[in-house]
Short mmCIF file of C-alpha atoms and ligand atoms in Angstrom, two decimals:
data_model
loop_
_atom_site.label_atom_id
_atom_site.label_comp_id
_atom_site.label_asym_id
_atom_site.label_seq_id
_atom_site.Cartn_x
_atom_site.Cartn_y
_atom_site.Cartn_z
CA UNK A 1 0.08 0.12 0.03
CA UNK A 2 0.95 3.61 -0.52
CA UNK A 3 0.28 6.56 1.44
CA UNK A 4 1.26 10.27 0.85
CA UNK A 5 3.58 12.26 2.96
CA UNK A 6 2.80 15.87 2.36
CA UNK A 7 4.19 19.13 3.92
CA UNK A 8 1.88 21.78 3.79
CA UNK A 9 2.17 25.86 3.41
CA UNK A 10 3.16 25.57 -0.20
CA UNK A 11 1.38 28.02 -3.08
CA UNK A 12 0.54 26.23 -6.18
CA UNK A 13 2.58 28.07 -9.29
CA UNK A 14 3.23 26.75 -12.71
CA UNK A 15 1.74 25.21 -15.73
CA UNK A 16 0.38 21.82 -16.08
CA UNK A 17 -1.43 19.66 -18.89
CA UNK A 18 -4.70 18.16 -17.98
CA UNK A 19 -5.30 14.41 -18.93
CA UNK A 20 -8.09 12.83 -20.71
CA UNK A 21 -11.05 12.21 -18.83
CA UNK A 22 -11.71 9.15 -16.67
CA UNK A 23 -15.47 9.09 -17.03
CA UNK A 24 -15.09 9.73 -20.82
CA UNK A 25 -12.73 6.87 -21.23
CA UNK A 26 -15.12 4.67 -19.20
CA UNK A 27 -17.67 5.23 -21.54
CA UNK A 28 -16.04 5.06 -24.54
CA UNK A 29 -14.16 1.75 -23.99
CA UNK A 30 -17.55 -0.63 -23.61
CA UNK A 31 -18.61 1.18 -26.85
CA UNK A 32 -15.94 -0.49 -29.08
CA UNK A 33 -17.97 -3.71 -27.97
CA UNK A 34 -21.05 -2.73 -30.35
CA UNK A 35 -18.35 -3.14 -33.46
CA UNK A 36 -15.93 -5.85 -33.92
CA UNK A 37 -12.55 -4.26 -34.89
CA UNK A 38 -9.57 -2.26 -33.85
CA UNK A 39 -9.81 1.38 -32.34
CA UNK A 40 -7.21 3.92 -30.97
CA UNK A 41 -8.49 6.16 -28.42
CA UNK A 42 -6.39 8.55 -27.78
CA UNK A 43 -5.61 11.12 -24.85
CA UNK A 44 -6.77 8.01 -22.44
CA UNK A 45 -5.95 8.64 -19.00
CA UNK A 46 -3.30 6.14 -17.61
CA UNK A 47 -5.45 5.26 -14.30
CA UNK A 48 -6.53 2.39 -12.16
CA UNK A 49 -10.11 2.63 -13.28
CA UNK A 50 -8.95 2.16 -17.25
CA UNK A 51 -6.98 -0.52 -16.14
CA UNK A 52 -9.99 -2.34 -14.29
CA UNK A 53 -12.20 -1.70 -17.62
CA UNK A 54 -9.17 -3.10 -19.94
CA UNK A 55 -9.05 -6.20 -18.00
CA UNK A 56 -12.64 -6.46 -17.69
CA UNK A 57 -12.85 -6.29 -21.32
CA UNK A 58 -10.30 -8.74 -21.77
CA UNK A 59 -12.06 -11.34 -19.81
CA UNK A 60 -15.04 -10.83 -22.55
CA UNK A 61 -12.12 -11.45 -25.23
CA UNK A 62 -11.07 -8.16 -26.25
CA UNK A 63 -7.49 -6.95 -26.58
CA UNK A 64 -6.75 -3.63 -24.48
CA UNK A 65 -3.42 -1.90 -24.82
CA UNK A 66 -2.25 1.34 -23.22
CA UNK A 67 0.83 3.24 -24.38
CA UNK A 68 1.66 6.98 -24.05
CA UNK A 69 -2.17 7.62 -23.52
CA UNK A 70 -3.32 5.82 -26.62
CA UNK A 71 -5.60 3.02 -26.04
CA UNK A 72 -5.37 0.17 -28.46
CA UNK A 73 -8.45 -2.03 -28.49
CA UNK A 74 -9.55 -5.37 -30.57
CA UNK A 75 -13.03 -6.52 -30.29
CA UNK A 76 -12.84 -8.92 -32.85
CA UNK A 77 -13.02 -12.06 -30.86
CA UNK A 78 -15.57 -11.41 -27.69
CA UNK A 79 -16.35 -14.71 -26.85
CA UNK A 80 -17.83 -14.18 -23.23
CA UNK A 81 -20.60 -12.43 -22.16
CA UNK A 82 -20.25 -12.13 -18.32
CA UNK A 83 -18.83 -9.22 -16.33
CA UNK A 84 -17.93 -10.86 -13.04
CA UNK A 85 -18.11 -9.40 -9.42
CA UNK A 86 -14.60 -9.33 -9.20
CA UNK A 87 -14.41 -6.37 -11.77
CA UNK A 88 -17.92 -4.89 -11.01
CA UNK A 89 -17.41 -4.49 -7.30
CA UNK A 90 -14.15 -2.22 -8.31
CA UNK A 91 -15.68 -0.21 -10.38
CA UNK A 92 -19.04 0.77 -10.98
CA UNK A 93 -18.74 1.92 -14.50
CA UNK A 94 -18.07 -1.77 -15.37
CA UNK A 95 -21.75 -2.08 -15.64
CA UNK A 96 -21.72 -0.08 -18.78
CA UNK A 97 -21.01 -3.36 -20.78
CA UNK A 98 -24.37 -4.42 -20.18
CA UNK A 99 -25.92 -2.23 -23.02
CA UNK A 100 -23.64 -3.01 -25.72
CA UNK A 101 -23.19 -7.01 -24.92
CA UNK A 102 -27.02 -7.36 -25.35
CA UNK A 103 -26.99 -5.16 -28.17
CA UNK A 104 -24.58 -6.95 -30.23
CA UNK A 105 -24.86 -10.29 -28.86
CA UNK A 106 -27.95 -10.95 -27.40
CA UNK A 107 -26.84 -11.57 -24.10
CA UNK A 108 -25.21 -10.81 -20.89
CA UNK A 109 -24.41 -11.70 -17.27
CA UNK A 110 -23.25 -8.68 -15.22
CA UNK A 111 -22.82 -8.35 -11.72
CA UNK A 112 -24.91 -5.89 -9.77
CA UNK A 113 -22.56 -2.83 -8.53
CA UNK A 114 -22.46 -2.76 -5.04
CA UNK A 115 -22.81 0.25 -3.32
CA UNK A 116 -19.64 2.66 -2.74
CA UNK A 117 -17.99 4.53 0.07
CA UNK A 118 -20.75 6.91 0.47
CA UNK A 119 -23.70 4.98 -0.13
CA UNK A 120 -26.11 2.74 -2.58
CA UNK A 121 -25.74 3.83 -6.20
CA UNK A 122 -29.23 1.95 -7.90
CA UNK A 123 -28.88 0.91 -11.39
CA UNK A 124 -33.13 0.43 -11.91
CA UNK A 125 -33.19 3.13 -14.46
CA UNK A 126 -30.42 1.41 -16.52
CA UNK A 127 -32.61 -2.24 -16.37
CA UNK A 128 -35.82 -0.27 -16.90
CA UNK A 129 -34.05 1.54 -20.14
CA UNK A 130 -33.35 -2.00 -21.20
CA UNK A 131 -36.53 -3.77 -20.70
CA UNK A 132 -38.26 -0.75 -22.77
CA UNK A 133 -35.84 -1.79 -25.60
CA UNK A 134 -37.48 -5.27 -25.29
CA UNK A 135 -34.59 -6.97 -23.32
CA UNK A 136 -35.66 -10.01 -20.61
CA UNK A 137 -33.93 -9.11 -17.55
CA UNK A 138 -33.58 -11.36 -14.35
CA UNK A 139 -31.94 -10.76 -11.25
CA UNK A 140 -30.19 -13.86 -9.78
CA UNK A 141 -27.78 -14.20 -6.87
CA UNK A 142 -26.21 -10.53 -7.34
CA UNK A 143 -26.35 -10.80 -11.41
CA UNK A 144 -28.23 -8.99 -13.85
CA UNK A 145 -28.74 -11.75 -16.79
CA UNK A 146 -30.31 -10.13 -19.82
CA UNK A 147 -31.17 -11.64 -23.03
CA UNK A 148 -32.81 -10.41 -26.47
CA UNK A 149 -33.02 -11.99 -29.81
CA UNK A 150 -33.16 -8.19 -31.03
CA UNK A 151 -33.70 -4.77 -29.12
CA UNK A 152 -36.74 -2.76 -30.44
CA UNK A 153 -36.65 0.85 -30.36
CA UNK A 154 -38.57 2.39 -27.82
CA UNK A 155 -39.89 5.61 -25.79
CA UNK A 156 -37.79 5.57 -22.65
CA UNK A 157 -38.03 8.85 -20.25
CA UNK A 158 -35.67 9.13 -17.05
CA UNK A 159 -37.11 10.08 -13.89
CA UNK A 160 -33.84 11.25 -12.66
CA UNK A 161 -30.94 12.50 -14.96
CA UNK A 162 -28.76 9.51 -15.01
CA UNK A 163 -24.91 9.79 -16.65
CA UNK A 164 -24.80 5.81 -16.54
CA UNK A 165 -28.12 4.81 -17.58
CA UNK A 166 -28.22 7.42 -20.34
CA UNK A 167 -24.94 5.75 -21.67
CA UNK A 168 -26.18 2.44 -21.28
CA UNK A 169 -29.46 2.50 -22.88
CA UNK A 170 -27.85 4.69 -25.77
CA UNK A 171 -25.40 1.75 -26.46
CA UNK A 172 -28.13 -0.48 -26.55
CA UNK A 173 -30.64 1.78 -28.72
CA UNK A 174 -28.19 2.25 -31.97
CA UNK A 175 -28.35 -1.39 -32.51
CA UNK A 176 -32.12 -1.87 -31.76
CA UNK A 177 -34.49 -2.02 -34.63
CA UNK A 178 -36.72 1.01 -35.32
CA UNK A 179 -36.44 4.30 -33.58
CA UNK A 180 -36.02 5.10 -29.98
CA UNK A 181 -36.71 8.52 -27.94
CA UNK A 182 -34.80 9.19 -24.81
CA UNK A 183 -35.93 11.94 -22.75
CA UNK A 184 -34.51 13.54 -19.63
CA UNK A 185 -31.37 12.37 -21.09
CA UNK A 186 -28.18 13.34 -19.26
CA UNK A 187 -26.04 16.10 -20.52
CA UNK A 188 -22.96 15.28 -18.96
CA UNK A 189 -19.78 15.90 -21.55
CA UNK A 190 -18.78 12.27 -21.26
CA UNK A 191 -22.16 11.22 -22.85
CA UNK A 192 -22.31 13.76 -25.26
CA UNK A 193 -18.77 12.79 -26.34
CA UNK A 194 -20.02 8.97 -26.28
CA UNK A 195 -22.85 9.67 -28.34
CA UNK A 196 -20.52 11.68 -31.19
CA UNK A 197 -18.34 8.53 -31.45
CA UNK A 198 -21.30 6.54 -31.79
CA UNK A 199 -22.19 8.50 -34.85
CA UNK A 200 -18.83 8.46 -36.17
CA UNK A 201 -18.98 4.43 -36.02
CA UNK A 202 -22.31 4.94 -38.23
CA UNK A 203 -24.99 5.43 -35.72
CA UNK A 204 -28.01 7.71 -36.38
CA UNK A 205 -28.64 10.00 -33.20
CA UNK A 206 -30.36 13.56 -33.18
CA UNK A 207 -30.50 15.86 -30.30
CA UNK A 208 -26.94 15.32 -29.29
CA UNK A 209 -25.83 17.68 -26.48
CA UNK A 210 -29.82 18.06 -25.43
CA UNK A 211 -31.60 16.23 -22.96
CA UNK A 212 -33.78 14.55 -25.97
CA UNK A 213 -32.03 11.79 -28.12
CA UNK A 214 -33.55 10.66 -31.04
CA UNK A 215 -32.01 7.29 -32.39
CA UNK A 216 -32.58 5.62 -35.62
CA UNK A 217 -31.35 2.21 -35.04
CA UNK A 218 -28.99 0.56 -37.80
CA UNK A 219 -27.80 -3.07 -38.65
CA UNK A 220 -24.55 -2.53 -37.71
CA UNK A 221 -21.50 0.01 -36.92
CA UNK A 222 -17.86 0.18 -37.93
CA UNK A 223 -14.62 0.68 -35.58
CA UNK A 224 -13.13 4.17 -35.18
CA UNK A 225 -10.35 6.17 -33.71
CA UNK A 226 -11.55 8.97 -31.02
CA UNK A 227 -10.06 11.32 -28.69
CA UNK A 228 -10.98 11.41 -25.13
CA UNK A 229 -12.31 14.76 -23.82
CA UNK A 230 -10.25 16.50 -21.11
CA UNK A 231 -10.95 15.64 -17.89
CA UNK A 232 -13.10 18.58 -16.21
CA UNK A 233 -13.19 17.43 -12.59
CA UNK A 234 -9.57 17.21 -12.93
CA UNK A 235 -9.30 20.53 -14.20
CA UNK A 236 -11.41 21.83 -11.60
CA UNK A 237 -9.69 20.08 -8.56
CA UNK A 238 -6.46 21.65 -9.79
CA UNK A 239 -8.16 25.08 -10.02
CA UNK A 240 -9.62 24.98 -6.72
CA UNK A 241 -6.16 23.59 -5.48
CA UNK A 242 -4.53 26.84 -6.68
CA UNK A 243 -7.11 28.92 -5.26
CA UNK A 244 -6.57 27.34 -1.80
CA UNK A 245 -3.10 27.93 -1.61
CA UNK A 246 -3.53 31.43 -2.86
CA UNK A 247 -1.31 30.57 -6.11
CA UNK A 248 -1.31 31.32 -9.71
CA UNK A 249 -1.71 28.37 -12.47
CA UNK A 250 -2.18 27.64 -16.10
CA UNK A 251 -3.94 24.52 -17.13
CA UNK A 252 -3.54 23.61 -20.55
CA UNK A 253 -5.53 21.02 -22.87
CA UNK A 254 -8.64 21.32 -20.94
CA UNK A 255 -12.07 22.30 -22.23
CA UNK A 256 -13.29 25.62 -20.56
CA UNK A 257 -16.87 25.15 -21.75
CA UNK A 258 -17.21 22.18 -19.71
CA UNK A 259 -16.52 24.00 -16.31
CA UNK A 260 -18.71 27.07 -16.81
CA UNK A 261 -20.40 26.66 -13.48
CA UNK A 262 -17.20 25.72 -11.50
CA UNK A 263 -15.47 28.91 -13.11
CA UNK A 264 -18.16 31.44 -12.34
CA UNK A 265 -18.04 29.96 -8.44
CA UNK A 266 -14.46 30.25 -8.29
CA UNK A 267 -15.07 33.95 -9.81
CA UNK A 268 -17.72 34.23 -7.22
CA UNK A 269 -15.11 33.36 -4.37
CA UNK A 270 -12.91 35.98 -5.65
CA UNK A 271 -10.32 34.13 -7.93
CA UNK A 272 -9.27 35.80 -11.05
CA UNK A 273 -9.70 33.61 -14.15
CA UNK A 274 -8.78 34.02 -17.55
CA UNK A 275 -9.64 31.40 -20.43
CA UNK A 276 -8.39 31.47 -23.71
CA UNK A 277 -9.12 28.46 -26.40
CA UNK A 278 -8.19 25.02 -24.07
CA UNK A 279 -6.08 27.30 -21.79
CA UNK A 280 -7.42 28.49 -18.17
CA UNK A 281 -5.33 30.39 -15.96
CA UNK A 282 -6.22 31.54 -12.16
CA UNK A 283 -4.59 33.77 -9.88
CA UNK A 284 -5.74 34.17 -6.28
CA UNK A 285 -4.52 36.84 -4.17
CA UNK A 286 -6.62 36.75 -0.91
CA UNK A 287 -8.41 34.43 1.14
CA UNK A 288 -11.45 33.08 -0.53
CA UNK A 289 -15.04 34.69 0.09
CA UNK A 290 -17.48 32.13 1.45
CA UNK A 291 -19.26 30.66 -1.30
CA UNK A 292 -22.26 28.22 -1.42
CA UNK A 293 -22.54 25.61 -3.77
CA UNK A 294 -25.54 23.20 -4.52
CA UNK A 295 -24.47 20.18 -6.74
CA UNK A 296 -26.67 19.48 -9.88
CA UNK A 297 -26.74 17.50 -13.25
CA UNK A 298 -24.53 19.23 -16.05
CA UNK A 299 -24.57 22.07 -16.70
CA UNK A 300 -24.65 22.91 -12.78
CA UNK A 301 -22.03 22.40 -10.20
CA UNK A 302 -20.83 18.66 -10.46
CA UNK A 303 -21.32 16.27 -7.36
CA UNK A 304 -17.49 15.48 -8.11
CA UNK A 305 -16.11 18.70 -7.06
CA UNK A 306 -18.18 18.71 -3.75
CA UNK A 307 -15.25 17.39 -1.35
CA UNK A 308 -12.90 19.80 -3.24
CA UNK A 309 -15.33 22.80 -2.38
CA UNK A 310 -15.76 21.60 0.91
CA UNK A 311 -11.92 21.72 1.31
CA UNK A 312 -11.66 25.20 -0.28
CA UNK A 313 -14.20 26.88 1.82
CA UNK A 314 -12.04 26.04 4.96
CA UNK A 315 -9.89 28.86 3.80
CA UNK A 316 -12.75 31.29 3.76
CA UNK A 317 -13.70 33.96 6.10
CA UNK A 318 -16.97 33.04 7.31
CA UNK A 319 -19.54 30.00 7.03
CA UNK A 320 -20.49 28.35 3.56
CA UNK A 321 -23.39 25.95 2.72
CA UNK A 322 -22.41 23.08 0.46
CA UNK A 323 -25.21 20.96 -0.58
CA UNK A 324 -25.23 17.86 -2.32
CA UNK A 325 -28.44 17.19 -4.49
CA UNK A 326 -27.08 14.18 -6.45
CA UNK A 327 -25.50 12.13 -3.72
CA UNK A 328 -27.07 13.20 -0.46
CA UNK A 329 -24.45 11.07 1.64
CA UNK A 330 -21.37 11.88 -0.14
CA UNK A 331 -19.52 13.23 3.06
CA UNK A 332 -16.98 10.57 4.35
CA UNK A 333 -14.42 13.16 3.89
CA UNK A 334 -15.92 15.39 6.19
CA UNK A 335 -14.51 13.73 9.47
CA UNK A 336 -10.94 13.27 7.83
CA UNK A 337 -11.02 17.01 7.42
CA UNK A 338 -12.10 17.43 10.60
CA UNK A 339 -9.02 15.78 11.99
CA UNK A 340 -6.97 18.52 9.98
CA UNK A 341 -8.70 20.89 12.14
CA UNK A 342 -11.47 21.49 9.92
CA UNK A 343 -14.85 23.12 11.48
CA UNK A 344 -17.81 21.27 9.60
CA UNK A 345 -21.56 20.21 10.47
CA UNK A 346 -23.65 17.86 8.31
CA UNK A 347 -27.24 18.80 8.10
CA UNK A 348 -29.36 16.33 5.91
CA UNK A 349 -27.49 16.81 2.37
CA UNK A 350 -25.44 19.73 3.21
CA UNK A 351 -21.98 20.59 5.00
CA UNK A 352 -21.94 23.82 6.64
CA UNK A 353 -18.21 24.97 6.68
CA UNK A 354 -16.77 27.45 9.03
CA UNK A 355 -13.83 28.97 7.62
CA UNK A 356 -10.67 28.32 10.08
CA UNK A 357 -7.43 30.11 10.73
CA UNK A 358 -5.16 27.25 10.29
CA UNK A 359 -5.65 23.57 9.50
CA UNK A 360 -2.97 21.59 11.30
CA UNK A 361 -1.36 18.44 9.36
CA UNK A 362 -2.79 15.31 10.76
CA UNK A 363 -2.87 11.41 9.65
CA UNK A 364 -5.81 10.84 7.36
CA UNK A 365 -7.64 8.18 5.70
CA UNK A 366 -9.16 8.13 1.95
CA UNK A 367 -12.48 6.62 1.36
CA UNK A 368 -13.31 7.25 -2.43
CA UNK A 369 -11.92 9.05 -5.01
CA UNK A 370 -12.95 12.95 -4.58
CA UNK A 371 -13.10 12.49 -0.78
CA UNK A 372 -9.24 11.71 -0.94
CA UNK A 373 -8.25 14.22 -3.21
CA UNK A 374 -10.11 16.81 -0.74
CA UNK A 375 -7.81 15.48 1.77
CA UNK A 376 -4.71 16.26 -0.45
CA UNK A 377 -6.02 19.73 -0.76
CA UNK A 378 -6.32 20.14 3.10
CA UNK A 379 -2.92 18.80 3.43
CA UNK A 380 -1.45 21.34 1.28
CA UNK A 381 -2.65 24.23 3.17
CA UNK A 382 -2.29 22.78 6.60
CA UNK A 383 0.54 23.70 8.77
CA UNK A 384 3.09 21.02 9.22
CA UNK A 385 3.27 17.16 7.80
CA UNK A 386 -0.07 15.11 6.79
CA UNK A 387 0.08 11.52 5.96
CA UNK A 388 -2.73 10.20 3.35
CA UNK A 389 -3.42 6.40 3.87
CA UNK A 390 -5.35 4.46 1.00
CA UNK A 391 -4.56 6.55 -1.93
CA UNK A 392 -5.20 3.69 -4.30
CA UNK A 393 -8.50 5.89 -4.33
CA UNK A 394 -6.62 8.58 -5.88
CA UNK A 395 -4.86 6.54 -8.53
CA UNK A 396 -8.23 5.51 -9.81
CA UNK A 397 -9.28 8.93 -11.03
CA UNK A 398 -6.07 11.26 -10.92
CA UNK A 399 -3.19 10.73 -13.33
CA UNK A 400 0.46 11.40 -12.07
CA UNK A 401 -1.20 13.75 -9.25
CA UNK A 402 1.61 14.18 -6.79
CA UNK A 403 3.79 14.53 -10.03
CA UNK A 404 1.61 17.19 -11.45
CA UNK A 405 1.27 19.07 -8.01
CA UNK A 406 4.84 19.04 -7.17
CA UNK A 407 5.48 20.48 -10.50
CA UNK A 408 3.51 23.29 -9.07
CA UNK A 409 5.47 23.87 -5.87
CA UNK A 410 3.67 21.09 -3.65
CA UNK A 411 5.99 18.86 -1.27
CA UNK A 412 4.39 15.37 -1.62
CA UNK A 413 6.12 12.16 -1.48
CA UNK A 414 4.24 8.72 -2.05
CA UNK A 415 5.63 6.49 0.41
CA UNK A 416 5.12 2.29 0.89
CA UNK A 417 3.39 1.47 3.83
CA UNK A 418 1.93 -1.50 5.90
CA UNK A 419 -0.61 0.58 7.26
CA UNK A 420 -3.75 -0.04 5.20
C1 LIG B 1 -21.33 9.20 -13.17
O1 LIG B 1 -21.89 7.88 -12.32
C2 LIG B 1 -19.97 9.49 -12.58
N1 LIG B 1 -19.07 8.11 -12.95
C3 LIG B 1 -19.75 9.96 -11.33
O2 LIG B 1 -18.21 9.99 -11.24
C4 LIG B 1 -20.54 10.94 -11.32
O3 LIG B 1 -20.37 11.16 -9.98
C5 LIG B 1 -21.92 10.71 -11.25
O4 LIG B 1 -22.26 10.16 -12.77
C6 LIG B 1 -23.13 11.95 -11.30
O5 LIG B 1 -22.35 12.75 -11.94
C7 LIG B 1 -18.70 7.85 -13.86
O6 LIG B 1 -19.20 8.66 -15.29
C8 LIG B 1 -17.73 6.67 -14.50
P1 LIG B 1 -25.75 8.82 -12.22
P2 LIG B 1 -23.34 7.23 -12.44
O7 LIG B 1 -26.49 7.55 -12.74
O8 LIG B 1 -23.62 6.98 -13.89
C9 LIG B 1 -29.32 7.83 -9.29
C10 LIG B 1 -16.32 9.97 -10.01
O9 LIG B 1 -15.76 10.43 -8.93
N2 LIG B 1 -29.51 6.80 -9.99
O10 LIG B 1 -25.67 10.04 -13.00
O11 LIG B 1 -23.20 5.94 -11.67
C11 LIG B 1 -28.27 8.21 -8.52
O12 LIG B 1 -28.40 7.18 -7.15
C12 LIG B 1 -17.53 9.47 -10.45
O13 LIG B 1 -15.46 10.07 -11.07
C13 LIG B 1 -30.78 5.86 -9.80
O14 LIG B 1 -31.41 6.17 -9.12
O15 LIG B 1 -24.16 8.24 -11.60
C14 LIG B 1 -27.79 9.35 -8.43
O16 LIG B 1 -28.08 9.80 -7.32
C15 LIG B 1 -18.16 9.24 -8.93
N3 LIG B 1 -30.70 4.76 -10.54
C16 LIG B 1 -28.30 10.15 -9.57
O17 LIG B 1 -29.10 9.09 -10.17
C17 LIG B 1 -30.11 4.63 -11.73
O18 LIG B 1 -30.37 3.56 -12.37
C18 LIG B 1 -27.04 10.15 -10.54
O19 LIG B 1 -26.43 9.00 -10.63
C19 LIG B 1 -28.77 5.14 -12.19
C20 LIG B 1 -28.62 6.50 -11.04
#
C-alpha cells in the first residue's frame, strides 16, 4: 500500500497539462463492443479505473493495450458475455458493458454493482431502459441476466437524469430495430462525447447535447479512432487547489466550456480567471469569500467537486453551505477533514463549513476518489506534515497527481506503508 506524506504551506504556481477524462474513457471503451474491429482511443488517461475496464474487456475476449495515453483495442474476438463481481465491485462503471453486450450479442450476465463508500447507487434506471427496448431482465445471485433476440426501439423517459443509465441505454438503442426516443437524457460532456463517437461509428442519433436523444437503429456499426475529451473534474480540482493556496496556475489541454459553472463559482469566491481556447489561468491573491454551492446535473456544479469545494471553503472568512443534491450522503471526507482541524457540520445533505485560521497536519484516511483529493487539498494548506492513507483511491482517477502537484510547488512524497 502507498501513502502520501505532504508538507503543507506552499503556494501552487506554474503550468500543467490536464489529462483525458476518466469518465469519458470509461464510456468510450465499452462502446467498442458494439462493432468488432480495432480502435485507437487517444488521450486516454493512465488510471487504475482504465486498467480495471481493460481487464474486464479482456475477460470478454477483447485485446486492450495502453501506451503513452493511446489505448489500442481489438474487439474482433469477443467470446464471453459475463462481467464478474470481481471487476464490477471495484468499479461501478463496469456496468456500462451491459447495454453493448445485449445489443451486439443478445446476452449479458453482469454483476450488480454494490454500493460505494458513500452509499447505495442503484441501477434501476439502466434496467428499466433496457427492458423498454425489449431485453428480458432477470436478477439472480447478485447478477443481472439480460437476453434479447433483437432489441426494439422504444420511448424511454428517465425520471432522474442519470449519466450511466443514459450511456447504457444509448449504446443499446443504436443497434435496436426501429426508433428510440430518450427523454431527460444526461447532458454530461462524457455522454455527449459518447454519442459523437457512436455517430462516427455509423449510428444515427439526433439531439446530441440535449436532454432529448432520437436514435434510429442501424444493423451494424464500424470501428473508429477517437480522442477522449479533457477531464473537467481534474481541471476543477487543480483550479480549486490553486485558489486554496493563493497561487497562480495555468492549465493546458482543457475544455473551459465544460467548466462554466465551476469557473463562475471560483470567480464569485474571489479568484481571477482567464480563459483562452483550451487554456485556463487562475490567480488568487486573497482568502476566498465564503461561497455556497448546490450540486446539480450538468451544466450545474458537479457532485464530483463537492468534496474539493468543502476543503476550499475551510480557507474562507465566514460560513459556507455545500449541498449535494445528487448524492445526499457523499460526506465521508468530512470526518477526515475535521482531523486536519476543519469545522464542519453535516445537516441533511449539506455541509456547513466554518472558515478556520489554520489547518494542522495529521494522519487521515481516504475513503473514495473525490473525498481523497479533498484531503490532499487540505494537507496542502495545513501547517506541518500530513499523511494520507489508502491513496489507491486517488490512483483510480488522477493521473500522476503528486507529480503534477509537485511540479506546481507542492511537497508530496509517495511512501510504501504496511498500514492499510
Ligand atoms: C457518473 O456516475 C460518474 N461516473 C460519477 O463520477 C458521477 O459522480 C455521477 O455520474 C454523477 O455525475 C462515471 O461516469 C463513471 P448517475 P453514475 O447514474 O453514472 C441515481 C467520479 O468520481 N440513479 O448519473 O453512476 C444515483 O443514485 C464518479 O468520477 C438511480 O437512482 O451516476 C444518483 O443519485 C463518482 N438509478 C443519480 O441518479 C439508476 O439506475 C445520478 O447518478 C442510476 C442512477
